Amino acid sequence: MKSERRDPKLEDAVRSALRAARAPSPEESNAVKIALYRREAEARKARTLSLWYLPMAGNALLFALLAAAALLGISDPLLARLLAGACAYAALAGAALTAVGVRRGNLKAELSVRMRRKGAEA
């Protein structure tokens, strides 16, 4: 069997004909625009919760528990306070890195959960 070669000009002509055949009417285009504007208005009303703060909260909780364990579990007061201070520093550094990352990276809106208000229509 011979392999069939495709003509790129013919394929381009078919694609352009299909695009022309599927062109929406102005009424359909307006209906899509109206639906899109409604969704955007609804999205502006909804509260957003950025998920970028979730690792920061976990980091702060972890280091708070480690600091509490150091203060309660180590009998030498100087060493216990030193380790608790290091844990507090690590928690603050994690919070600062998260704040800088959210502000400079413009990732807050991309990774967020939108919550609808109680009175919003679907």
mmCIF file of C-alpha atoms in Angstrom:
data_model
loop_
_atom_site.group_PDB
_atom_site.id
_atom_site.type_symbol
_atom_site.label_atom_id
_atom_site.label_comp_id
_atom_site.label_asym_id
_atom_site.label_seq_id
_atom_site.Cartn_x
_atom_site.Cartn_y
_atom_site.Cartn_z
ATOM 1 C CA MET A 1 0.000 0.000 0.000
ATOM 2 C CA LYS A 2 1.190 3.428 -0.847
ATOM 3 C CA SER A 3 1.184 6.107 1.804
ATOM 4 C CA GLU A 4 -1.012 9.001 0.851
ATOM 5 C CA ARG A 5 0.514 12.454 0.983
ATOM 6 C CA ARG A 6 -1.683 15.307 2.049
ATOM 7 C CA ASP A 7 -1.728 18.624 0.275
ATOM 8 C CA PRO A 8 -1.216 21.466 2.819
ATOM 9 C CA LYS A 9 -2.973 23.983 0.585
ATOM 10 C CA LEU A 10 -6.015 21.756 0.366
ATOM 11 C CA GLU A 11 -6.066 21.284 4.144
ATOM 12 C CA ASP A 12 -5.830 25.053 4.689
ATOM 13 C CA ALA A 13 -8.691 25.603 2.264
ATOM 14 C CA VAL A 14 -10.833 23.025 4.075
ATOM 15 C CA ARG A 15 -10.055 24.600 7.461
ATOM 16 C CA SER A 16 -10.949 28.085 6.274
ATOM 17 C CA ALA A 17 -14.170 26.774 4.713
ATOM 18 C CA LEU A 18 -15.098 25.079 7.981
ATOM 19 C CA ARG A 19 -14.372 28.256 9.942
ATOM 20 C CA ALA A 20 -16.539 30.277 7.560
ATOM 21 C CA ALA A 21 -19.345 27.743 7.816
ATOM 22 C CA ARG A 22 -19.298 27.868 11.619
ATOM 23 C CA ALA A 23 -19.305 31.644 11.993
ATOM 24 C CA PRO A 24 -21.849 32.590 14.682
ATOM 25 C CA SER A 25 -24.689 34.936 13.960
ATOM 26 C CA PRO A 26 -24.733 38.352 15.660
ATOM 27 C CA GLU A 27 -27.545 37.175 17.953
ATOM 28 C CA GLU A 28 -25.509 34.168 19.079
ATOM 29 C CA SER A 29 -22.469 36.350 19.567
ATOM 30 C CA ASN A 30 -24.450 38.834 21.677
ATOM 31 C CA ALA A 31 -25.935 36.020 23.764
ATOM 32 C CA VAL A 32 -22.451 34.677 24.482
ATOM 33 C CA LYS A 33 -21.220 38.166 25.418
ATOM 34 C CA ILE A 34 -24.151 38.679 27.787
ATOM 35 C CA ALA A 35 -23.498 35.336 29.478
ATOM 36 C CA LEU A 36 -19.806 36.176 29.804
ATOM 37 C CA TYR A 37 -20.524 39.597 31.316
ATOM 38 C CA ARG A 38 -22.909 38.002 33.822
ATOM 39 C CA ARG A 39 -20.268 35.492 34.879
ATOM 40 C CA GLU A 40 -17.683 38.241 35.291
ATOM 41 C CA ALA A 41 -20.081 40.323 37.384
ATOM 42 C CA GLU A 42 -20.851 37.273 39.511
ATOM 43 C CA ALA A 43 -17.141 36.556 39.939
ATOM 44 C CA ARG A 44 -16.554 40.119 41.141
ATOM 45 C CA LYS A 45 -19.252 39.704 43.784
ATOM 46 C CA ALA A 46 -17.843 36.419 45.098
ATOM 47 C CA ARG A 47 -15.217 36.388 47.804
ATOM 48 C CA THR A 48 -11.919 34.802 46.897
ATOM 49 C CA LEU A 49 -9.652 32.957 49.264
ATOM 50 C CA SER A 50 -6.102 32.565 48.030
ATOM 51 C CA LEU A 51 -4.665 29.123 48.567
ATOM 52 C CA TRP A 52 -1.178 30.598 48.728
ATOM 53 C CA TYR A 53 -1.728 31.324 52.405
ATOM 54 C CA LEU A 54 -2.424 27.673 53.239
ATOM 55 C CA PRO A 55 1.254 26.573 53.274
ATOM 56 C CA MET A 56 2.118 29.644 55.343
ATOM 57 C CA ALA A 57 -0.504 28.715 57.914
ATOM 58 C CA GLY A 58 0.754 25.135 58.010
ATOM 59 C CA ASN A 59 4.326 26.374 58.406
ATOM 60 C CA ALA A 60 3.348 28.687 61.268
ATOM 61 C CA LEU A 61 1.389 25.909 63.005
ATOM 62 C CA LEU A 62 4.247 23.433 62.660
ATOM 63 C CA PHE A 63 6.847 25.803 64.052
ATOM 64 C CA ALA A 64 4.521 26.919 66.850
ATOM 65 C CA LEU A 65 4.131 23.297 67.905
ATOM 66 C CA LEU A 66 7.891 22.757 67.700
ATOM 67 C CA ALA A 67 8.491 25.871 69.818
ATOM 68 C CA ALA A 68 5.977 24.668 72.413
ATOM 69 C CA ALA A 69 7.633 21.246 72.453
ATOM 70 C CA ALA A 70 11.040 22.882 72.925
ATOM 71 C CA LEU A 71 9.804 25.056 75.784
ATOM 72 C CA LEU A 72 8.011 22.192 77.531
ATOM 73 C CA GLY A 73 10.374 19.336 76.764
ATOM 74 C CA ILE A 74 13.843 20.797 77.242
ATOM 75 C CA SER A 75 14.937 21.298 80.818
ATOM 76 C CA ASP A 76 17.718 23.824 80.068
ATOM 77 C CA PRO A 77 15.893 27.201 79.901
ATOM 78 C CA LEU A 78 18.503 28.901 77.705
ATOM 79 C CA LEU A 79 18.510 26.122 75.110
ATOM 80 C CA ALA A 80 14.699 25.894 75.186
ATOM 81 C CA ARG A 81 14.329 29.639 74.554
ATOM 82 C CA LEU A 82 16.980 29.530 71.841
ATOM 83 C CA LEU A 83 15.163 26.741 69.983
ATOM 84 C CA ALA A 84 11.781 28.434 70.465
ATOM 85 C CA GLY A 85 13.236 31.658 69.082
ATOM 86 C CA ALA A 86 14.628 29.786 66.067
ATOM 87 C CA CYS A 87 11.175 28.282 65.480
ATOM 88 C CA ALA A 88 9.554 31.724 65.713
ATOM 89 C CA TYR A 89 12.124 33.085 63.261
ATOM 90 C CA ALA A 90 11.390 30.245 60.811
ATOM 91 C CA ALA A 91 7.640 30.895 61.062
ATOM 92 C CA LEU A 92 8.108 34.617 60.416
ATOM 93 C CA ALA A 93 10.470 33.919 57.527
ATOM 94 C CA GLY A 94 7.875 31.608 55.976
ATOM 95 C CA ALA A 95 5.216 34.296 56.332
ATOM 96 C CA ALA A 96 7.494 36.899 54.755
ATOM 97 C CA LEU A 97 8.365 34.608 51.839
ATOM 98 C CA THR A 98 4.690 33.879 51.244
ATOM 99 C CA ALA A 99 3.782 37.573 51.317
ATOM 100 C CA VAL A 100 6.565 38.441 48.868
ATOM 101 C CA GLY A 101 5.650 35.529 46.603
ATOM 102 C CA VAL A 102 1.973 36.465 46.499
ATOM 103 C CA ARG A 103 2.696 40.138 45.878
ATOM 104 C CA ARG A 104 5.493 39.797 43.333
ATOM 105 C CA GLY A 105 4.355 36.637 41.561
ATOM 106 C CA ASN A 106 0.770 37.684 40.734
ATOM 107 C CA LEU A 107 -0.301 34.168 41.627
ATOM 108 C CA LYS A 108 -2.952 35.071 44.147
ATOM 109 C CA ALA A 109 -5.806 35.260 41.643
ATOM 110 C CA GLU A 110 -4.732 32.193 39.702
ATOM 111 C CA LEU A 111 -4.719 29.858 42.671
ATOM 112 C CA SER A 112 -7.814 30.816 44.600
ATOM 113 C CA VAL A 113 -11.169 29.452 45.603
ATOM 114 C CA ARG A 114 -14.211 31.537 44.746
ATOM 115 C CA MET A 115 -17.000 31.430 47.289
ATOM 116 C CA ARG A 116 -20.431 32.614 46.290
ATOM 117 C CA ARG A 117 -22.366 34.883 48.543
ATOM 118 C CA LYS A 118 -25.640 33.607 49.914
ATOM 119 C CA GLY A 119 -27.817 35.899 47.787
ATOM 120 C CA ALA A 120 -25.966 35.415 44.466
ATOM 121 C CA GLU A 121 -27.822 33.838 41.571
ATOM 122 C CA ALA A 122 -26.360 30.796 39.807
#
